[in-house]
Amino acid sequence: MAGTDTADATAVPFDPFELKDVVSGTIRDPFPRIHELRRESPVHVGPIDLGEGSDISNPNRPLPVTVFGFDEVVQVLRDNETFSSSVYAGVMGAVMGRTMLQMDEPEHRIARAMVSSTFRSKVLERWEGDLVAVVVNELIDSFIERGRADLVREVTFNFPAQVIARILGLPRDDYPAFQRWAIELTSVAANWERGLAASAALRDYFAGVMEERRSAPGDDLISELVQAEVDGTKLTDEEIYSFLRLLLPAGVETTYRATGNLLFALLNNKEQFDALYDDRSLYAQAFEESLRWEGPVTVILRRATRDTELAGVPIAAGADVALLLGAANRDHRKFDDPDHFDMFRAVRQHVGFGFGVHVCLGMHLARMESRVAINTLFDRLGRFTLDPDAPAPHIEGMAFRSPLSLPVVFDAR
Ligand code: HEM
């Protein structure tokens, strides 16, 4: 259990935080400007500049549309015939391959059905104790004696990649390479060549693993994928590579940032930290509130398939539509005092996991991973607090948001 192979489990062959371009942008608080723009109109046509990476204009396409309102975001996601997911083919198709994220119905339904049984909450229970808790305990073992740690570098950044690696049944010696490819693939927007090279390396790597699992299936996701069948159809090798590559940005980057955001909120709200510490049954509402308040994924995309309108604003066929999930989750018309983190608030519905047919496939896994991480930190570190001798952390970034460090102190037990 805890304490075995610690050096291997935590080894990352380079310090990703040294590579500024893989981490995130530097915008600290886009919300005052977002509130201003939403008050003008929940739907804007034309370029919007909220800082780095936020302008999706393309001179070859109709003017882009940006949606800031909660109800309007839900309306778009509900109408997946007018608003297509095919927009992702151009953005990520070249690196990820063809994934369910870019498919429309009915193709999407079949692709999702092939893999969805693995992500049902019941199935995840088996991963909880003997997989996620083990990973988190090992990470904690490596710093507990010190009485202080940076929870981003030493826990949240490392555990989701290791959890995915274990779910895929990868050998331990391969973790450092896998984590590096995961980081390089996820940061493809910052370095295209490096992202493509990682994508090719992952394909070759997975090809070898799949061959092994075909001849000797195990209790892991890759073994399930090579055998999966819906309506008599099996997944092709290319479809499996694409899905496995999608799991990295979809399942690693998001969970690490979401767990960091919840920890940040708790560390800066002592009463809510204590409430959760004393009553772990509050976890579900604490996590959902942190996704509303600072979700790691702030924007998703769609493309209009025909001329239409939203909140009275005309949208041209072919226009790219940016749905600002972060803005929708702080819509004054839906939430009282939306900039405030409050896990006891009455309205808890949010769009941090998206909505409709493409709603996050990994949401039960993300909730479970984050719960196990936070409970294990509570159990092992006690009531940890921000390190008074370290600079106060902050959340930053635009498309992805989270703190880059969370220095804490605790009485080691
Ligand atoms: C807190 C963590 C997470 C957040 C905030 C998040 C957010 C999202 C969002 C917003 C979407 C919708 C994208 C769209 O409609 O354009 C999505 C889809 C998806 N997510 Fe997550 N995600 C998280 C964790 C995970 C995990 C752990 C996995 C799997 C290991 C995962 C796998 C997926 C997949 C496969 C899709 C595509 C579903 C489809 O197209 O039908 N996600 N996620």
CSV table of C-alpha atoms and ligand atoms in Angstrom, one decimal:
chain,number,residue,atom,x,y,z
A,1,MET,CA,0.0,0.0,0.0
A,2,ALA,CA,1.2,3.5,0.8
A,3,GLY,CA,4.9,3.8,0.8
A,4,THR,CA,5.9,1.4,-2.0
A,5,ASP,CA,7.9,2.4,-5.0
A,6,THR,CA,7.5,6.1,-4.1
A,7,ALA,CA,10.4,7.3,-6.2
A,8,ASP,CA,9.0,5.7,-9.4
A,9,ALA,CA,5.5,6.8,-8.8
A,10,THR,CA,6.5,10.5,-8.5
A,11,ALA,CA,9.2,10.6,-11.0
A,12,VAL,CA,8.7,13.1,-13.8
A,13,PRO,CA,11.7,13.3,-16.0
A,14,PHE,CA,11.5,17.1,-16.4
A,15,ASP,CA,9.9,19.9,-14.6
A,16,PRO,CA,6.8,20.9,-16.6
A,17,PHE,CA,6.4,24.1,-14.7
A,18,GLU,CA,9.7,25.3,-16.2
A,19,LEU,CA,8.0,25.2,-19.6
A,20,LYS,CA,5.9,28.2,-19.3
A,21,ASP,CA,4.0,27.4,-22.5
A,22,VAL,CA,2.6,24.1,-21.1
A,23,VAL,CA,1.1,25.5,-18.0
A,24,SER,CA,-1.6,28.1,-18.8
A,25,GLY,CA,-2.1,31.8,-19.5
A,26,THR,CA,-1.6,34.5,-16.9
A,27,ILE,CA,-5.0,36.2,-16.8
A,28,ARG,CA,-6.0,36.4,-13.2
A,29,ASP,CA,-9.5,37.7,-13.2
A,30,PRO,CA,-11.5,37.9,-16.4
A,31,PHE,CA,-14.8,38.1,-14.6
A,32,PRO,CA,-15.3,41.9,-14.2
A,33,ARG,CA,-15.0,42.2,-18.0
A,34,ILE,CA,-17.2,39.1,-18.6
A,35,HIS,CA,-20.0,40.6,-16.3
A,36,GLU,CA,-19.8,43.9,-18.3
A,37,LEU,CA,-20.1,42.1,-21.6
A,38,ARG,CA,-23.0,39.9,-20.4
A,39,ARG,CA,-24.9,42.9,-19.1
A,40,GLU,CA,-24.6,44.4,-22.6
A,41,SER,CA,-25.9,41.2,-24.1
A,42,PRO,CA,-25.7,37.5,-23.3
A,43,VAL,CA,-24.7,36.9,-27.0
A,44,HIS,CA,-22.1,38.9,-28.9
A,45,VAL,CA,-21.3,38.7,-32.6
A,46,GLY,CA,-17.8,39.7,-33.7
A,47,PRO,CA,-14.3,39.3,-32.1
A,48,ILE,CA,-14.2,39.6,-28.3
A,49,ASP,CA,-10.9,40.1,-26.6
A,50,LEU,CA,-10.7,38.8,-23.1
A,51,GLY,CA,-6.9,38.4,-23.3
A,52,GLU,CA,-4.7,35.6,-24.6
A,53,GLY,CA,-6.3,32.9,-26.6
A,54,SER,CA,-9.8,34.3,-26.2
A,55,ASP,CA,-10.3,35.6,-29.7
A,56,ILE,CA,-11.5,32.8,-32.0
A,57,SER,CA,-12.0,35.0,-35.1
A,58,ASN,CA,-11.0,33.4,-38.4
A,59,PRO,CA,-10.9,35.6,-41.5
A,60,ASN,CA,-12.2,32.7,-43.6
A,61,ARG,CA,-15.4,32.2,-41.6
A,62,PRO,CA,-18.5,34.2,-40.7
A,63,LEU,CA,-18.1,36.5,-37.7
A,64,PRO,CA,-17.6,34.4,-34.5
A,65,VAL,CA,-20.3,34.4,-31.8
A,66,THR,CA,-19.6,34.4,-28.0
A,67,VAL,CA,-22.2,33.3,-25.5
A,68,PHE,CA,-22.0,34.6,-21.9
A,69,GLY,CA,-25.4,33.7,-20.5
A,70,PHE,CA,-26.4,30.5,-18.6
A,71,ASP,CA,-29.7,29.9,-20.3
A,72,GLU,CA,-28.3,30.7,-23.7
A,73,VAL,CA,-25.4,28.2,-23.3
A,74,VAL,CA,-27.9,25.5,-22.3
A,75,GLN,CA,-30.1,26.4,-25.3
A,76,VAL,CA,-27.2,25.9,-27.7
A,77,LEU,CA,-26.1,22.6,-26.1
A,78,ARG,CA,-29.6,21.3,-26.2
A,79,ASP,CA,-30.0,22.0,-29.9
A,80,ASN,CA,-27.2,19.9,-31.3
A,81,GLU,CA,-28.6,19.9,-34.8
A,82,THR,CA,-28.3,23.6,-35.2
A,83,PHE,CA,-25.0,23.8,-33.3
A,84,SER,CA,-22.6,21.1,-34.4
A,85,SER,CA,-19.5,19.7,-32.7
A,86,SER,CA,-17.7,19.3,-36.0
A,87,VAL,CA,-15.9,22.5,-35.2
A,88,TYR,CA,-13.4,20.5,-33.2
A,89,ALA,CA,-12.3,18.6,-36.3
A,90,GLY,CA,-10.2,21.6,-37.3
A,91,VAL,CA,-9.1,22.5,-33.8
A,92,MET,CA,-7.9,19.2,-32.5
A,93,GLY,CA,-8.5,16.6,-35.3
A,94,ALA,CA,-4.9,16.7,-36.5
A,95,VAL,CA,-3.4,15.8,-33.1
A,96,MET,CA,-6.1,13.7,-31.5
A,97,GLY,CA,-7.5,11.9,-34.5
A,98,ARG,CA,-11.2,11.6,-35.0
A,99,THR,CA,-12.8,11.5,-31.5
A,100,MET,CA,-16.4,11.5,-30.2
A,101,LEU,CA,-16.0,15.1,-29.2
A,102,GLN,CA,-16.1,16.2,-32.9
A,103,MET,CA,-19.0,13.9,-33.9
A,104,ASP,CA,-22.7,14.7,-34.3
A,105,GLU,CA,-25.6,12.3,-34.0
A,106,PRO,CA,-26.1,9.4,-34.8
A,107,GLU,CA,-22.4,8.7,-35.2
A,108,HIS,CA,-21.6,10.2,-31.8
A,109,ARG,CA,-24.1,8.0,-29.9
A,110,ILE,CA,-22.5,4.9,-31.2
A,111,ALA,CA,-18.9,6.0,-30.5
A,112,ARG,CA,-19.9,7.0,-27.0
A,113,ALA,CA,-21.8,3.8,-26.3
A,114,MET,CA,-18.7,1.8,-27.1
A,115,VAL,CA,-16.9,3.2,-24.1
A,116,SER,CA,-19.5,4.6,-21.8
A,117,SER,CA,-20.0,1.4,-19.7
A,118,THR,CA,-16.4,1.8,-18.3
A,119,PHE,CA,-17.2,5.3,-17.0
A,120,ARG,CA,-20.5,4.5,-15.1
A,121,SER,CA,-20.2,5.4,-11.4
A,122,LYS,CA,-20.8,1.8,-10.3
A,123,VAL,CA,-17.8,0.5,-12.3
A,124,LEU,CA,-15.7,3.2,-10.8
A,125,GLU,CA,-16.1,2.0,-7.3
A,126,ARG,CA,-13.5,-0.7,-7.9
A,127,TRP,CA,-10.9,1.9,-8.8
A,128,GLU,CA,-11.6,4.0,-5.8
A,129,GLY,CA,-9.7,2.3,-2.9
A,130,ASP,CA,-7.2,0.1,-4.6
A,131,LEU,CA,-6.2,2.6,-7.3
A,132,VAL,CA,-6.9,6.3,-6.7
A,133,ALA,CA,-6.2,6.2,-3.0
A,134,VAL,CA,-3.0,4.3,-3.5
A,135,VAL,CA,-1.7,6.9,-6.0
A,136,VAL,CA,-2.5,9.8,-3.7
A,137,ASN,CA,-1.1,8.1,-0.6
A,138,GLU,CA,2.2,7.4,-2.4
A,139,LEU,CA,2.5,11.0,-3.4
A,140,ILE,CA,1.8,12.2,0.1
A,141,ASP,CA,4.4,9.7,1.5
A,142,SER,CA,7.1,11.6,-0.4
A,143,PHE,CA,6.6,14.9,1.5
A,144,ILE,CA,4.7,14.2,4.7
A,145,GLU,CA,7.8,14.3,6.9
A,146,ARG,CA,8.5,17.8,5.7
A,147,GLY,CA,5.4,19.4,7.3
A,148,ARG,CA,5.0,21.6,4.2
A,149,ALA,CA,4.3,21.0,0.5
A,150,ASP,CA,3.1,22.5,-2.7
A,151,LEU,CA,-0.1,20.6,-3.3
A,152,VAL,CA,-0.2,21.5,-7.0
A,153,ARG,CA,3.3,20.2,-7.9
A,154,GLU,CA,3.3,17.4,-5.4
A,155,VAL,CA,-0.2,16.1,-5.6
A,156,THR,CA,-2.8,17.5,-7.9
A,157,PHE,CA,-0.5,17.8,-11.0
A,158,ASN,CA,0.7,14.2,-10.7
A,159,PHE,CA,-2.2,12.1,-9.6
A,160,PRO,CA,-4.7,12.2,-12.6
A,161,ALA,CA,-2.1,11.1,-15.1
A,162,GLN,CA,-1.1,8.2,-12.9
A,163,VAL,CA,-4.7,7.2,-12.3
A,164,ILE,CA,-5.3,7.1,-16.1
A,165,ALA,CA,-2.1,5.1,-16.6
A,166,ARG,CA,-3.3,2.6,-14.0
A,167,ILE,CA,-6.8,2.4,-15.5
A,168,LEU,CA,-5.1,1.6,-18.9
A,169,GLY,CA,-3.0,-1.0,-17.1
A,170,LEU,CA,0.3,0.5,-18.2
A,171,PRO,CA,3.6,-0.8,-16.7
A,172,ARG,CA,4.9,1.4,-14.0
A,173,ASP,CA,8.3,2.0,-15.7
A,174,ASP,CA,6.4,3.7,-18.6
A,175,TYR,CA,4.7,6.3,-16.4
A,176,PRO,CA,7.3,9.1,-16.7
A,177,ALA,CA,7.2,8.8,-20.6
A,178,PHE,CA,3.4,8.6,-20.5
A,179,GLN,CA,3.1,11.7,-18.4
A,180,ARG,CA,5.5,13.6,-20.5
A,181,TRP,CA,3.6,12.8,-23.7
A,182,ALA,CA,0.3,13.7,-21.9
A,183,ILE,CA,1.7,17.1,-21.1
A,184,GLU,CA,3.1,17.7,-24.6
A,185,LEU,CA,-0.1,16.6,-26.2
A,186,THR,CA,-2.3,18.8,-24.0
A,187,SER,CA,-0.1,21.9,-24.7
A,188,VAL,CA,-0.3,21.4,-28.5
A,189,ALA,CA,-1.7,24.9,-28.9
A,190,ALA,CA,1.5,26.3,-27.5
A,191,ASN,CA,3.9,24.1,-29.5
A,192,TRP,CA,2.4,22.4,-32.5
A,193,GLU,CA,5.4,20.3,-33.5
A,194,ARG,CA,6.0,19.0,-30.1
A,195,GLY,CA,2.2,18.1,-29.8
A,196,LEU,CA,2.2,16.2,-33.1
A,197,ALA,CA,5.4,14.3,-32.1
A,198,ALA,CA,3.7,13.3,-28.8
A,199,SER,CA,0.6,12.2,-30.7
A,200,ALA,CA,2.6,10.0,-33.0
A,201,ALA,CA,4.7,8.6,-30.1
A,202,LEU,CA,1.5,7.7,-28.1
A,203,ARG,CA,0.0,6.0,-31.2
A,204,ASP,CA,3.1,3.8,-31.5
A,205,TYR,CA,3.2,3.1,-27.8
A,206,PHE,CA,-0.5,2.2,-27.7
A,207,ALA,CA,-0.2,-0.1,-30.7
A,208,GLY,CA,2.3,-2.2,-28.8
A,209,VAL,CA,0.1,-2.3,-25.7
A,210,MET,CA,-3.0,-3.2,-27.7
A,211,GLU,CA,-1.3,-6.1,-29.3
A,212,GLU,CA,-0.3,-7.5,-25.9
A,213,ARG,CA,-3.9,-7.1,-24.6
A,214,ARG,CA,-5.4,-8.8,-27.6
A,215,SER,CA,-3.4,-12.0,-26.9
A,216,ALA,CA,-3.6,-11.7,-23.1
A,217,PRO,CA,-6.5,-9.5,-21.9
A,218,GLY,CA,-6.4,-8.1,-18.4
A,219,ASP,CA,-8.6,-6.1,-16.1
A,220,ASP,CA,-8.0,-2.8,-17.7
A,221,LEU,CA,-9.6,-0.3,-20.1
A,222,ILE,CA,-7.4,-1.1,-23.1
A,223,SER,CA,-8.4,-4.8,-22.9
A,224,GLU,CA,-12.0,-3.7,-22.7
A,225,LEU,CA,-11.6,-1.4,-25.7
A,226,VAL,CA,-10.1,-4.1,-28.0
A,227,GLN,CA,-13.1,-6.3,-27.2
A,228,ALA,CA,-15.9,-3.7,-27.2
A,229,GLU,CA,-18.8,-4.1,-29.5
A,230,VAL,CA,-22.0,-2.2,-30.1
A,231,ASP,CA,-24.7,-3.4,-32.6
A,232,GLY,CA,-22.1,-5.9,-33.9
A,233,THR,CA,-19.5,-3.2,-34.7
A,234,LYS,CA,-16.1,-3.2,-33.1
A,235,LEU,CA,-13.8,-0.3,-32.7
A,236,THR,CA,-11.0,0.1,-35.3
A,237,ASP,CA,-7.4,0.5,-34.0
A,238,GLU,CA,-7.5,4.2,-35.2
A,239,GLU,CA,-10.6,4.8,-33.1
A,240,ILE,CA,-9.0,3.3,-30.1
A,241,TYR,CA,-5.8,5.4,-30.5
A,242,SER,CA,-8.0,8.5,-30.8
A,243,PHE,CA,-10.1,7.8,-27.8
A,244,LEU,CA,-7.0,7.0,-25.7
A,245,ARG,CA,-5.3,10.2,-26.8
A,246,LEU,CA,-8.5,12.2,-26.0
A,247,LEU,CA,-8.4,10.8,-22.4
A,248,LEU,CA,-5.2,12.8,-21.7
A,249,PRO,CA,-6.4,16.4,-22.2
A,250,ALA,CA,-10.0,15.4,-21.3
A,251,GLY,CA,-9.2,13.5,-18.2
A,252,VAL,CA,-5.8,14.6,-16.8
A,253,GLU,CA,-5.6,18.4,-17.3
A,254,THR,CA,-9.2,18.9,-16.2
A,255,THR,CA,-9.0,16.9,-13.0
A,256,TYR,CA,-5.7,18.3,-11.9
A,257,ARG,CA,-7.0,21.8,-12.3
A,258,ALA,CA,-10.4,21.1,-10.8
A,259,THR,CA,-8.9,19.6,-7.7
A,260,GLY,CA,-6.5,22.6,-7.4
A,261,ASN,CA,-9.4,25.0,-7.7
A,262,LEU,CA,-11.4,23.3,-4.9
A,263,LEU,CA,-8.4,23.3,-2.6
A,264,PHE,CA,-7.8,26.9,-3.4
A,265,ALA,CA,-11.4,27.8,-2.5
A,266,LEU,CA,-11.2,25.8,0.7
A,267,LEU,CA,-7.8,27.2,1.8
A,268,ASN,CA,-9.2,30.7,1.3
A,269,ASN,CA,-12.5,30.1,3.1
A,270,LYS,CA,-11.6,28.7,6.5
A,271,GLU,CA,-15.2,28.1,7.6
A,272,GLN,CA,-16.0,26.1,4.5
A,273,PHE,CA,-12.7,24.2,4.9
A,274,ASP,CA,-13.7,23.2,8.5
A,275,ALA,CA,-17.3,22.4,7.5
A,276,LEU,CA,-16.1,19.9,4.9
A,277,TYR,CA,-13.3,18.6,7.1
A,278,ASP,CA,-15.8,17.8,9.8
A,279,ASP,CA,-18.6,16.5,7.5
A,280,ARG,CA,-17.3,14.7,4.5
A,281,SER,CA,-20.8,14.2,3.2
A,282,LEU,CA,-20.7,17.8,2.0
A,283,TYR,CA,-18.0,16.9,-0.5
A,284,ALA,CA,-20.4,16.6,-3.5
A,285,GLN,CA,-21.8,20.1,-3.0
A,286,ALA,CA,-18.3,21.5,-2.4
A,287,PHE,CA,-16.9,20.1,-5.6
A,288,GLU,CA,-19.9,21.1,-7.7
A,289,GLU,CA,-19.7,24.6,-6.3
A,290,SER,CA,-16.0,24.8,-7.1
A,291,LEU,CA,-16.8,23.8,-10.7
A,292,ARG,CA,-19.4,26.5,-10.9
A,293,TRP,CA,-17.2,29.2,-9.3
A,294,GLU,CA,-13.9,28.3,-11.1
A,295,GLY,CA,-14.3,25.4,-13.5
A,296,PRO,CA,-11.1,24.3,-15.2
A,297,VAL,CA,-12.7,24.4,-18.7
A,298,THR,CA,-14.0,27.8,-19.3
A,299,VAL,CA,-14.9,27.6,-23.0
A,300,ILE,CA,-16.2,25.0,-25.5
A,301,LEU,CA,-17.1,25.4,-29.2
A,302,ARG,CA,-19.8,24.7,-31.6
A,303,ARG,CA,-20.5,25.7,-35.3
A,304,ALA,CA,-23.9,26.9,-36.6
A,305,THR,CA,-25.2,24.6,-39.3
A,306,ARG,CA,-27.9,27.1,-40.5
A,307,ASP,CA,-28.9,30.7,-40.1
A,308,THR,CA,-30.5,31.0,-36.6
A,309,GLU,CA,-30.8,33.3,-33.7
A,310,LEU,CA,-30.1,33.3,-30.0
A,311,ALA,CA,-31.5,35.8,-27.4
A,312,GLY,CA,-32.7,37.8,-30.4
A,313,VAL,CA,-29.2,38.0,-31.9
A,314,PRO,CA,-28.9,36.6,-35.5
A,315,ILE,CA,-26.2,34.0,-36.1
A,316,ALA,CA,-25.0,33.1,-39.6
A,317,ALA,CA,-24.7,29.5,-40.9
A,318,GLY,CA,-21.1,28.5,-40.6
A,319,ALA,CA,-20.3,30.8,-37.6
A,320,ASP,CA,-18.1,29.4,-34.8
A,321,VAL,CA,-19.8,29.8,-31.5
A,322,ALA,CA,-17.7,30.0,-28.3
A,323,LEU,CA,-19.7,29.0,-25.2
A,324,LEU,CA,-18.1,30.6,-22.2
A,325,LEU,CA,-19.0,28.0,-19.5
A,326,GLY,CA,-17.1,30.1,-16.9
A,327,ALA,CA,-19.2,33.1,-17.7
A,328,ALA,CA,-22.5,31.1,-17.8
A,329,ASN,CA,-21.7,29.7,-14.3
A,330,ARG,CA,-21.4,33.2,-12.9
A,331,ASP,CA,-24.5,34.6,-14.6
A,332,HIS,CA,-26.2,37.1,-12.2
A,333,ARG,CA,-29.6,36.2,-13.6
A,334,LYS,CA,-29.1,32.6,-12.4
A,335,PHE,CA,-26.9,32.8,-9.3
A,336,ASP,CA,-27.0,35.3,-6.3
A,337,ASP,CA,-23.6,36.8,-5.6
A,338,PRO,CA,-22.0,34.6,-8.3
A,339,ASP,CA,-18.4,35.6,-7.7
A,340,HIS,CA,-18.5,34.2,-4.2
A,341,PHE,CA,-17.6,30.5,-3.5
A,342,ASP,CA,-20.3,29.1,-1.3
A,343,MET,CA,-20.9,25.4,-1.1
A,344,PHE,CA,-24.1,26.0,0.8
A,345,ARG,CA,-25.8,28.1,-2.0
A,346,ALA,CA,-29.3,27.0,-3.0
A,347,VAL,CA,-28.9,26.8,-6.8
A,348,ARG,CA,-26.2,24.3,-7.6
A,349,GLN,CA,-26.9,23.4,-11.3
A,350,HIS,CA,-23.9,24.4,-13.4
A,351,VAL,CA,-22.4,23.8,-16.9
A,352,GLY,CA,-18.8,23.1,-15.8
A,353,PHE,CA,-19.1,19.5,-17.3
A,354,GLY,CA,-21.0,20.8,-20.4
A,355,PHE,CA,-24.6,19.8,-21.1
A,356,GLY,CA,-26.6,17.6,-23.5
A,357,VAL,CA,-25.3,14.7,-25.5
A,358,HIS,CA,-21.6,15.6,-25.1
A,359,VAL,CA,-21.8,16.2,-21.4
A,360,CYS,CA,-18.6,15.0,-19.8
A,361,LEU,CA,-18.2,11.3,-20.1
A,362,GLY,CA,-15.6,11.3,-17.2
A,363,MET,CA,-17.6,13.3,-14.7
A,364,HIS,CA,-18.1,10.5,-12.3
A,365,LEU,CA,-14.4,9.6,-12.4
A,366,ALA,CA,-13.4,13.2,-12.0
A,367,ARG,CA,-15.7,13.6,-8.9
A,368,MET,CA,-14.4,10.4,-7.4
A,369,GLU,CA,-10.8,11.2,-8.0
A,370,SER,CA,-11.0,14.6,-6.6
A,371,ARG,CA,-13.0,13.3,-3.5
A,372,VAL,CA,-10.4,10.6,-2.8
A,373,ALA,CA,-7.6,13.2,-3.2
A,374,ILE,CA,-9.1,15.6,-0.8
A,375,ASN,CA,-10.3,13.1,1.8
A,376,THR,CA,-6.8,11.5,1.8
A,377,LEU,CA,-5.2,14.9,2.2
A,378,PHE,CA,-7.5,15.6,5.1
A,379,ASP,CA,-6.9,12.2,6.7
A,380,ARG,CA,-3.1,12.4,6.4
A,381,LEU,CA,-2.3,16.1,6.8
A,382,GLY,CA,-5.1,17.2,9.2
A,383,ARG,CA,-6.2,20.8,9.0
A,384,PHE,CA,-3.5,22.1,6.6
A,385,THR,CA,-3.4,25.8,5.9
A,386,LEU,CA,-1.7,28.1,3.4
A,387,ASP,CA,2.0,28.6,4.1
A,388,PRO,CA,2.3,32.1,5.7
A,389,ASP,CA,5.9,32.3,4.5
A,390,ALA,CA,5.2,31.6,0.8
A,391,PRO,CA,3.6,34.1,-1.7
A,392,ALA,CA,-0.2,33.9,-1.7
A,393,PRO,CA,-1.4,31.7,-4.5
A,394,HIS,CA,-3.9,32.8,-7.2
A,395,ILE,CA,-5.9,31.2,-9.9
A,396,GLU,CA,-4.9,32.1,-13.5
A,397,GLY,CA,-5.4,31.3,-17.1
A,398,MET,CA,-8.0,31.8,-19.8
A,399,ALA,CA,-9.2,28.6,-21.6
A,400,PHE,CA,-8.0,26.5,-18.6
A,401,ARG,CA,-7.9,28.0,-15.2
A,402,SER,CA,-6.3,26.9,-11.9
A,403,PRO,CA,-3.6,27.8,-9.3
A,404,LEU,CA,0.0,27.0,-10.3
A,405,SER,CA,1.0,26.4,-6.7
A,406,LEU,CA,-0.7,25.8,-3.4
A,407,PRO,CA,2.0,26.0,-0.7
A,408,VAL,CA,0.6,24.6,2.6
A,409,VAL,CA,1.9,23.7,6.1
A,410,PHE,CA,0.6,21.0,8.4
A,411,ASP,CA,1.4,18.9,11.5
A,412,ALA,CA,2.7,15.7,10.0
A,413,ARG,CA,1.1,12.6,11.6
B,1,HEM,C1,-13.4,18.2,-13.4
B,1,HEM,C2,-12.9,17.5,-14.4
B,1,HEM,C3,-13.5,17.6,-15.8
B,1,HEM,C4,-14.2,18.7,-16.4
B,1,HEM,C5,-14.4,20.1,-15.8
B,1,HEM,C6,-14.6,18.2,-17.7
B,1,HEM,C7,-15.3,19.0,-18.6
B,1,HEM,C8,-15.8,18.5,-19.8
B,1,HEM,C9,-16.6,19.3,-20.7
B,1,HEM,C10,-17.1,20.8,-20.5
B,1,HEM,C11,-17.0,18.5,-21.8
B,1,HEM,C12,-17.9,18.9,-22.9
B,1,HEM,C13,-17.2,19.3,-24.1
B,1,HEM,C14,-18.1,19.8,-25.2
B,1,HEM,O1,-19.3,19.5,-25.2
B,1,HEM,O2,-17.6,20.4,-26.2
B,1,HEM,C15,-16.3,17.2,-21.5
B,1,HEM,C16,-16.4,16.1,-22.4
B,1,HEM,C17,-15.7,15.0,-22.2
B,1,HEM,N1,-14.9,14.6,-21.1
B,1,HEM,FE1,-14.7,15.7,-19.5
B,1,HEM,N2,-14.2,16.9,-17.9
B,1,HEM,C18,-13.5,16.5,-16.8
B,1,HEM,C19,-13.0,15.3,-16.5
B,1,HEM,C20,-13.0,14.2,-17.4
B,1,HEM,C21,-12.4,12.9,-17.1
B,1,HEM,C22,-11.7,12.5,-15.8
B,1,HEM,C23,-12.5,12.2,-18.3
B,1,HEM,C24,-12.1,10.8,-18.6
B,1,HEM,C25,-11.1,10.2,-18.1
B,1,HEM,C26,-13.2,13.0,-19.2
B,1,HEM,C27,-13.6,12.6,-20.5
B,1,HEM,C28,-14.4,13.4,-21.4
B,1,HEM,C29,-14.8,12.9,-22.7
B,1,HEM,C30,-14.4,11.6,-23.3
B,1,HEM,C31,-15.6,13.9,-23.2
B,1,HEM,C32,-16.3,13.9,-24.6
B,1,HEM,C33,-17.7,13.4,-24.4
B,1,HEM,C34,-18.5,13.5,-25.7
B,1,HEM,O3,-18.1,14.1,-26.7
B,1,HEM,O4,-19.6,12.9,-25.8
B,1,HEM,N3,-13.5,14.3,-18.7
B,1,HEM,N4,-15.6,17.3,-20.3
